[in-house]
PDB file of C-alpha atoms in Angstrom:
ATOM      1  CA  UNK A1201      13.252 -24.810   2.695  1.00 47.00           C
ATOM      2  CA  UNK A1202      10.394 -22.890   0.830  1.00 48.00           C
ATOM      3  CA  UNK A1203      11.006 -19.161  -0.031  1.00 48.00           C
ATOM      4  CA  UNK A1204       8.275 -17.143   1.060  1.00 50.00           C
ATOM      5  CA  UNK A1205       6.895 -14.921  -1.843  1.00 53.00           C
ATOM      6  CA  UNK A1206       6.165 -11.619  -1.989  1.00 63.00           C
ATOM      7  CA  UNK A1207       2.840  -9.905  -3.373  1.00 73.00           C
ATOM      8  CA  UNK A1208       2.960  -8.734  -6.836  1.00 81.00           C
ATOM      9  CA  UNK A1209       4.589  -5.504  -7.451  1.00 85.00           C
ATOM     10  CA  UNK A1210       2.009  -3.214  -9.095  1.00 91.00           C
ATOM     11  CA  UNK A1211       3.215  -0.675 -11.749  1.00 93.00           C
ATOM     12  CA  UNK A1212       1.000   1.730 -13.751  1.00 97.00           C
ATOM     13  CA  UNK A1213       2.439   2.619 -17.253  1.00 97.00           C
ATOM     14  CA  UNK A1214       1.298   5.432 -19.089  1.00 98.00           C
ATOM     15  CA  UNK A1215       1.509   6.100 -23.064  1.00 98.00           C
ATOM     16  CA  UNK A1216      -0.131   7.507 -25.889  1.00 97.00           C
ATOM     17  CA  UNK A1217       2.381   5.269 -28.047  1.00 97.00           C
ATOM     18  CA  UNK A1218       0.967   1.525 -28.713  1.00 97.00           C
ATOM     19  CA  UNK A1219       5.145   0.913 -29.009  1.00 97.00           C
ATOM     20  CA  UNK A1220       6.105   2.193 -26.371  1.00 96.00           C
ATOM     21  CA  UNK A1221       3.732   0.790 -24.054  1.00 96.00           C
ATOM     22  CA  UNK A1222       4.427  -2.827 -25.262  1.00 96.00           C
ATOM     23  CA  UNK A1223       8.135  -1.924 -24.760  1.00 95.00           C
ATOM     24  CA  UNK A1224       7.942  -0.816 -21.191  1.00 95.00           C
ATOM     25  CA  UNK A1225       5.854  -3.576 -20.324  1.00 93.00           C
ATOM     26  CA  UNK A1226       8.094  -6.177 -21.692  1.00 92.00           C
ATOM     27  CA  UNK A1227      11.531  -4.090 -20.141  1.00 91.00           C
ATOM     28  CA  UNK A1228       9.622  -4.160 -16.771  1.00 88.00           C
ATOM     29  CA  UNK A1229       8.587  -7.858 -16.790  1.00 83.00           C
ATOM     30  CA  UNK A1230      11.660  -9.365 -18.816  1.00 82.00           C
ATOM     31  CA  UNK A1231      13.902  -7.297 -15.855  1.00 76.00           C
ATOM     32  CA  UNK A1232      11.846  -8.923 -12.849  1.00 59.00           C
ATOM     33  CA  UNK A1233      13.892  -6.882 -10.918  1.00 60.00           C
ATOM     34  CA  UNK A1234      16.854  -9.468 -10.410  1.00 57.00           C
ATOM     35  CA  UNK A1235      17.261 -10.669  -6.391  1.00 60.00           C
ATOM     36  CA  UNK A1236      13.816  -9.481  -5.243  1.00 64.00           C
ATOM     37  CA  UNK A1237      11.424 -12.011  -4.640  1.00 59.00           C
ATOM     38  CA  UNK A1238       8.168 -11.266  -6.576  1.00 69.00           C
ATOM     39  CA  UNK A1239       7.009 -10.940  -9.912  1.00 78.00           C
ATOM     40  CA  UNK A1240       6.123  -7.381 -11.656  1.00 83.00           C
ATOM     41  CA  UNK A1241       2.339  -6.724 -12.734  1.00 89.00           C
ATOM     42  CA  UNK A1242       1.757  -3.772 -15.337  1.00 93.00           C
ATOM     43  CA  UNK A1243      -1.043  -1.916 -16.164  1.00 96.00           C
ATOM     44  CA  UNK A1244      -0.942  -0.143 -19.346  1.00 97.00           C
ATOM     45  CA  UNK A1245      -3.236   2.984 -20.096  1.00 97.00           C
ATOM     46  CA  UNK A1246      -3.436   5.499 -23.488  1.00 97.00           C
ATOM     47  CA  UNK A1247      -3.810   8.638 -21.484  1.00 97.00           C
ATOM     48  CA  UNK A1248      -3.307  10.778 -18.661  1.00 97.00           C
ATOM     49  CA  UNK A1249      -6.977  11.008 -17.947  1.00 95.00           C
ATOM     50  CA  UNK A1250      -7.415   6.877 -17.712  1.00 96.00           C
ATOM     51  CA  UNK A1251      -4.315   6.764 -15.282  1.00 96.00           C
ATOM     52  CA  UNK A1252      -6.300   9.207 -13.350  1.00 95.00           C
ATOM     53  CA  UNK A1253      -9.565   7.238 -13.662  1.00 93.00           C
ATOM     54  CA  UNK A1254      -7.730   4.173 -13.062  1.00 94.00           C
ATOM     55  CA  UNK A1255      -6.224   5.581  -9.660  1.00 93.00           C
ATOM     56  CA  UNK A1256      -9.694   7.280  -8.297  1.00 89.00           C
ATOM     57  CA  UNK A1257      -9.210  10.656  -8.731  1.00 83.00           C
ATOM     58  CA  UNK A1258     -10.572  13.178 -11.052  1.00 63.00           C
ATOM     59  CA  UNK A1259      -9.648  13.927 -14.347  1.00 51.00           C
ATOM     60  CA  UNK A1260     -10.548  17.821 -14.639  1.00 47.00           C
ATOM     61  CA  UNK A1261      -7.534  20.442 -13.866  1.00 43.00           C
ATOM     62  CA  UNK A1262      -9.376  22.555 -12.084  1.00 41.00           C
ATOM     63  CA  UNK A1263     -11.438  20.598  -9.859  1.00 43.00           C
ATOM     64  CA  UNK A1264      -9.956  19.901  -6.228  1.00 43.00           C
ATOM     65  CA  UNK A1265      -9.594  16.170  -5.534  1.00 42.00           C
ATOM     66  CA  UNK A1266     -12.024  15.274  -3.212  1.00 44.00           C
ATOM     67  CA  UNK A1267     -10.921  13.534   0.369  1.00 39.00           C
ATOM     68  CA  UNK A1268     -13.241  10.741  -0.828  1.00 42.00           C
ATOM     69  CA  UNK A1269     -11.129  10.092  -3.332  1.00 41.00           C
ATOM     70  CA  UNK A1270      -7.576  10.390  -1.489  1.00 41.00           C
ATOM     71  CA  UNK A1271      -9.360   7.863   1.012  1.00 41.00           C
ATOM     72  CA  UNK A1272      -9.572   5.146  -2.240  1.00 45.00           C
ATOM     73  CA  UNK A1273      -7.472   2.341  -1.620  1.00 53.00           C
ATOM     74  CA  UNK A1274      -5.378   1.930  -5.070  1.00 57.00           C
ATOM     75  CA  UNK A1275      -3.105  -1.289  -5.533  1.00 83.00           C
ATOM     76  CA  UNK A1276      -0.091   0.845  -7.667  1.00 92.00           C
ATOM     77  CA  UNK A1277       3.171   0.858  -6.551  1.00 91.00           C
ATOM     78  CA  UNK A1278       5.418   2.388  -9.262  1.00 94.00           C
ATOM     79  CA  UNK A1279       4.087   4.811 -11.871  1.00 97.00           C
ATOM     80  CA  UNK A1280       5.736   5.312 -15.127  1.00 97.00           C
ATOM     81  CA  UNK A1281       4.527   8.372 -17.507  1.00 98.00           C
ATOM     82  CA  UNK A1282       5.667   9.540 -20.842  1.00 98.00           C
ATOM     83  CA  UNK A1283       6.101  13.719 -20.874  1.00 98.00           C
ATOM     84  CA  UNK A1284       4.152  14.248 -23.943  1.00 96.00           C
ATOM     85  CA  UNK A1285       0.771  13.210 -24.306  1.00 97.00           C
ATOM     86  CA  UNK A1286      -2.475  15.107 -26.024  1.00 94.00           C
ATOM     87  CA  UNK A1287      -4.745  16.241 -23.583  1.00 93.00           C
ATOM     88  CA  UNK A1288      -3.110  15.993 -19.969  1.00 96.00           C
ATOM     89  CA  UNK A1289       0.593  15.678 -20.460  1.00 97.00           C
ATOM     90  CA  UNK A1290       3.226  13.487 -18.013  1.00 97.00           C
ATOM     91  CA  UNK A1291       3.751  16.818 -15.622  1.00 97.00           C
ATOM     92  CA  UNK A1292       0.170  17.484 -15.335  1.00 97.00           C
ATOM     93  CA  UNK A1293      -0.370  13.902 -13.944  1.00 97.00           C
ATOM     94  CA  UNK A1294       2.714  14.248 -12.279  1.00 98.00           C
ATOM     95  CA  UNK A1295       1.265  17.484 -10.301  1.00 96.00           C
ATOM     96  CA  UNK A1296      -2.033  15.447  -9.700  1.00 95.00           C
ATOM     97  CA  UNK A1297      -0.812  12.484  -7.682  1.00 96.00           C
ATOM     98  CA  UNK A1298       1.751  14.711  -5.678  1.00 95.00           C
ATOM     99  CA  UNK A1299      -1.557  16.507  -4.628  1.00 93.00           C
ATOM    100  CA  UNK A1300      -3.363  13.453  -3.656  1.00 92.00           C
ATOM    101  CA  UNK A1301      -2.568  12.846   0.399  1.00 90.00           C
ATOM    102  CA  UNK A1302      -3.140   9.454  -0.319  1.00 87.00           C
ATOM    103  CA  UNK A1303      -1.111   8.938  -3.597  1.00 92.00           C
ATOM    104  CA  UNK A1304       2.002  11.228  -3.139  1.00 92.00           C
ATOM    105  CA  UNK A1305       4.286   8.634  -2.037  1.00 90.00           C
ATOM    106  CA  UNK A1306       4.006   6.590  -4.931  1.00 93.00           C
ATOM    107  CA  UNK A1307       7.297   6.665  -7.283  1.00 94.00           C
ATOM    108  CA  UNK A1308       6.552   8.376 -10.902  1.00 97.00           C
ATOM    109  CA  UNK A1309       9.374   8.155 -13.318  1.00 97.00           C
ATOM    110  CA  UNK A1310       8.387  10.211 -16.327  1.00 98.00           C
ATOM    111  CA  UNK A1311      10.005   9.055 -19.861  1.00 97.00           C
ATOM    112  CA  UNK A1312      10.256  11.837 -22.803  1.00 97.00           C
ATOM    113  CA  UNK A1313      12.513  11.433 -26.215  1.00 95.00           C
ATOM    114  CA  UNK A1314      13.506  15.308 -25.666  1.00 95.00           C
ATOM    115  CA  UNK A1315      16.511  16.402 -23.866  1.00 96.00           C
ATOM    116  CA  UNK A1316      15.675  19.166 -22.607  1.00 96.00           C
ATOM    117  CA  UNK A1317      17.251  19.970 -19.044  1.00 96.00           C
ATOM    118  CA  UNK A1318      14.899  22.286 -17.919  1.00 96.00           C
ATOM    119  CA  UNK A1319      12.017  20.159 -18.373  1.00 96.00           C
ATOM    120  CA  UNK A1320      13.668  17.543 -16.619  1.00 96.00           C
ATOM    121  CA  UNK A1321      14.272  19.382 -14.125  1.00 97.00           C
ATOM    122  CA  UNK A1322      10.918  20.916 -13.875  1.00 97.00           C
ATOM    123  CA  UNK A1323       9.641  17.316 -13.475  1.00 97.00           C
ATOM    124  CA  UNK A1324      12.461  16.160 -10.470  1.00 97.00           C
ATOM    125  CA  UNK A1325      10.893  19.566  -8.255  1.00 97.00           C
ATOM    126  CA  UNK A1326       7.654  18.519  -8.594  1.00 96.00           C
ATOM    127  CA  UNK A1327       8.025  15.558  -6.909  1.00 96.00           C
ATOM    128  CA  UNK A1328       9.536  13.292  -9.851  1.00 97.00           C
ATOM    129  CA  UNK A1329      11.512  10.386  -8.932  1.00 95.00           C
ATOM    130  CA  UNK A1330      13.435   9.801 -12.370  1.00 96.00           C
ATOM    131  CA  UNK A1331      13.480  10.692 -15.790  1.00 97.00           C
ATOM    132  CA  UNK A1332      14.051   8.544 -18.423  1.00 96.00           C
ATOM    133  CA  UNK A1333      15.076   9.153 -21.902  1.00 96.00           C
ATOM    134  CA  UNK A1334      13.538   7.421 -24.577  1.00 96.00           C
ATOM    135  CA  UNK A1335      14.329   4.893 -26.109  1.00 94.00           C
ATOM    136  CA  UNK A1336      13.842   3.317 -22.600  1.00 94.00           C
ATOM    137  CA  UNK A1337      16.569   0.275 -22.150  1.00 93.00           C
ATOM    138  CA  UNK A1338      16.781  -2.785 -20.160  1.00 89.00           C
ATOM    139  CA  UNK A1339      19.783  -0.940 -18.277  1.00 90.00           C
ATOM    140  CA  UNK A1340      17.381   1.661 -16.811  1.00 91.00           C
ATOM    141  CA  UNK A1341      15.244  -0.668 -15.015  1.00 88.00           C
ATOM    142  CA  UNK A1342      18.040  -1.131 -12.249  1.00 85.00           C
ATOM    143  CA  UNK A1343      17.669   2.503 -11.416  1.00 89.00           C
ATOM    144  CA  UNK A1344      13.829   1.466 -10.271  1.00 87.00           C
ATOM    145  CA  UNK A1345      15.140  -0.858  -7.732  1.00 83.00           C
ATOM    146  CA  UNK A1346      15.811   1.617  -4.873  1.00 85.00           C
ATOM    147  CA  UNK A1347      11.952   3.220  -5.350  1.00 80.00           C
ATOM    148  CA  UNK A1348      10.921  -0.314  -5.438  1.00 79.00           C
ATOM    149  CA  UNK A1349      12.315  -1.299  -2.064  1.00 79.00           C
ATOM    150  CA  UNK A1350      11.311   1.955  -0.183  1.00 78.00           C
ATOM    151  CA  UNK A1351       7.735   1.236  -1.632  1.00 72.00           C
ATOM    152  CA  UNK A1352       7.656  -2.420  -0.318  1.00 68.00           C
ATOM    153  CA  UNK A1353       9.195  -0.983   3.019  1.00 75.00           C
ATOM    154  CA  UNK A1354       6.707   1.221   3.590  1.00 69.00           C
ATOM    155  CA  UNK A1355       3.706  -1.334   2.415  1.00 66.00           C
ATOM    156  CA  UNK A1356       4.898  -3.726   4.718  1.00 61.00           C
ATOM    157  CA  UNK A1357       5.415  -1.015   7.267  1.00 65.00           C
ATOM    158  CA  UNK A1358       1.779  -0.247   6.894  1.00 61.00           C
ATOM    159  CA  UNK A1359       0.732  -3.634   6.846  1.00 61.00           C
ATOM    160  CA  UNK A1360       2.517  -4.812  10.442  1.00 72.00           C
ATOM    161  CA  UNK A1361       0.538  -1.222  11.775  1.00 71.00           C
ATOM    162  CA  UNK A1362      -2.884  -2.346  10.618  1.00 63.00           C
ATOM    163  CA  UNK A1363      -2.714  -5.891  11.923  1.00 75.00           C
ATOM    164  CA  UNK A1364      -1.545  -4.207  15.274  1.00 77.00           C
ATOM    165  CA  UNK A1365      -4.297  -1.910  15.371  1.00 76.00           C
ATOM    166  CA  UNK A1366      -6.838  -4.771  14.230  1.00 74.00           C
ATOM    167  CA  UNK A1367      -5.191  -6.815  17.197  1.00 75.00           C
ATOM    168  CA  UNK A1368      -5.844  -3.835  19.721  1.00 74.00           C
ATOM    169  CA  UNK A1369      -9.527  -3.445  18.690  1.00 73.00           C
ATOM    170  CA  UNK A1370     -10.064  -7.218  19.312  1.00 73.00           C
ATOM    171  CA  UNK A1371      -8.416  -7.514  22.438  1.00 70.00           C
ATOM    172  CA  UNK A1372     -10.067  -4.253  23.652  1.00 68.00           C
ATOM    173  CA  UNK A1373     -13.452  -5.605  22.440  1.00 64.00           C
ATOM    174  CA  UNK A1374     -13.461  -8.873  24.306  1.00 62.00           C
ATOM    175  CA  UNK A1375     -12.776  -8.493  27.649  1.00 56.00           C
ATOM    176  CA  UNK A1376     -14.987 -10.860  28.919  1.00 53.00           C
ATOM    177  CA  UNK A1377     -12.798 -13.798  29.675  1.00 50.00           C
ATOM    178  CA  UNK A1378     -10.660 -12.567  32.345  1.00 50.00           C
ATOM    179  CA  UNK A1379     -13.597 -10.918  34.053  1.00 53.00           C
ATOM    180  CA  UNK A1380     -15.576 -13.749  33.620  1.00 51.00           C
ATOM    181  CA  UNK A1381     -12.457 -16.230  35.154  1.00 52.00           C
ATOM    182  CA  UNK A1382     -12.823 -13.737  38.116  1.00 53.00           C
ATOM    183  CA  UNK A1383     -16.502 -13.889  38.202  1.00 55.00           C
ATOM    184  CA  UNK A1384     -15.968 -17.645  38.739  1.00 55.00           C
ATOM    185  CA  UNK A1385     -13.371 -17.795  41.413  1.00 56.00           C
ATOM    186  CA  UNK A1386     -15.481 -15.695  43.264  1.00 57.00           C
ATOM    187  CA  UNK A1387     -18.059 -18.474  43.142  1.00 58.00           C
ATOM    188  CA  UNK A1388     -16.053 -20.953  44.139  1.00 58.00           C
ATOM    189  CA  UNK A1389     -15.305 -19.072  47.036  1.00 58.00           C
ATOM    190  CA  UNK A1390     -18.572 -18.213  48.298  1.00 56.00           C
ATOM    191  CA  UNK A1391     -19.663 -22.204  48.269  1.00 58.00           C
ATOM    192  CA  UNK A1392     -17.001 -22.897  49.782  1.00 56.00           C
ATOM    193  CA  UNK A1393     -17.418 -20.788  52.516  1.00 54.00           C
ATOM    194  CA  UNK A1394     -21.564 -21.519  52.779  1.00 48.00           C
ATOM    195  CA  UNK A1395     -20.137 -25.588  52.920  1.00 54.00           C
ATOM    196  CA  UNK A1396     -18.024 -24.590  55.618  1.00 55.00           C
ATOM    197  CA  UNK A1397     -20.993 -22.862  57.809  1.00 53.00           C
ATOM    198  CA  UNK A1398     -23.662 -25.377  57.130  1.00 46.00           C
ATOM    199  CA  UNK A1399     -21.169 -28.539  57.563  1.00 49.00           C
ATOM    200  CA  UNK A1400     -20.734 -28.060  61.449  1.00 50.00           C
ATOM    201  CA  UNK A1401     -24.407 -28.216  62.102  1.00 50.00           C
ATOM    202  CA  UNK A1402     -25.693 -30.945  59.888  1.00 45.00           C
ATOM    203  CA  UNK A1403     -23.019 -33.695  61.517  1.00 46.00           C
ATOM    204  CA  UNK A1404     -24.509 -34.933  64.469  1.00 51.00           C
ATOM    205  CA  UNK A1405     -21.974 -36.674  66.887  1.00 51.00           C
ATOM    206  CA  UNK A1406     -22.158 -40.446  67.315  1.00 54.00           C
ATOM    207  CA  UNK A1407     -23.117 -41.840  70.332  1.00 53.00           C
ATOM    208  CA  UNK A1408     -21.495 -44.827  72.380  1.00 47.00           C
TER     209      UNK A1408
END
């Protein structure tokens, strides 16, 4: 029996550290997330402002993000961000995707090599779904595994919802078949019935 196979998994890891980037990329696909049934993609990016970039949205502070932007379809299921970085650190782009309607629900661990509880737990109120202590290890992969399934719950959830609604539209857009079915019996029945009145008068009797 074939096993049906799942899409990719989609994970966006962020890192000013060359190292560190090859090393979550190789935990994450070396892992493959034992018993579920699809392979992990990563994307790796230098900065805070590129994972921003990557996922549609802007890369200022101040600026708002736009609707336009929230309305951006973005294939990323699991972001992973390390805490320190020059320019827009793992909190900032933390706050920025909790802000994004369209983005919030995506899982963001953030990684740091500091200890330092109230940053971690600065980072879990905004919206954070772990944090990781570097050096990152194979063993903390299997703490990704419930985000993982809620995220392919949901994306499957949303999938079932927009082939019902595309179902809807088509059967709402077409409903010429039954009327036309109806237009037909109809038809029938008026030949019939103009058969039936002409028939009496065009047989003449026979005569002996």
């Amino acid at each position: 029996m074939a096993v049906a196979i799942e899409a990719p998994f989609h994970v966006l890891a962020v890192d000013d550290s060359l190292p560190d980037r090859k090393l979550i990329e190789r935990l994450l696909k070396t892992s493959s997330f034992q018993g579920l049934a699809f392979v992990c993609v990563v994307t790796t990016v230098d900065s805070g402002s590129k994972a921003l970039e990557f996922l549609g949205l802007h890369d200022h502070e101040d600026s708002p993000i736009s609707a336009q932007s929230d309305q951006q379809e973005v294939a990323v299921n699991l972001i992973i961000t390390d805490y320190c970085m020059p320019g827009m650190t793992g909190y900032d782009l933390l706050k920025k995707i909790k802000e994004s309607s369209y983005l919030r629900d995506i899982p963001v661990v953030i990684m740091s090599s500091d200890n330092i509880p109230s940053r971690i737990n600065r980072c879990l109120e905004e919206g954070a779904d772990e944090f990781f202590l570097k050096p990152v290890r194979l063993s903390d992969m299997s703490k990704l595994k419930p985000h993982i399934l809620k995220s392919r719950c949901k994306e499957h959830y949303q999938q079932e919802q927009h082939l019902q609604s595309n179902s809807e539209s088509n059967n709402s857009s077409n409903p010429t078949s039954e009327n036309s079915s109806s237009s037909t019996s109809s038809n029938s029945h008026k030949r019939k019935a103009v058969d039936e009145e002409i028939l009496p008068h065009t047989i003449r009797p026979r005569h002996s």
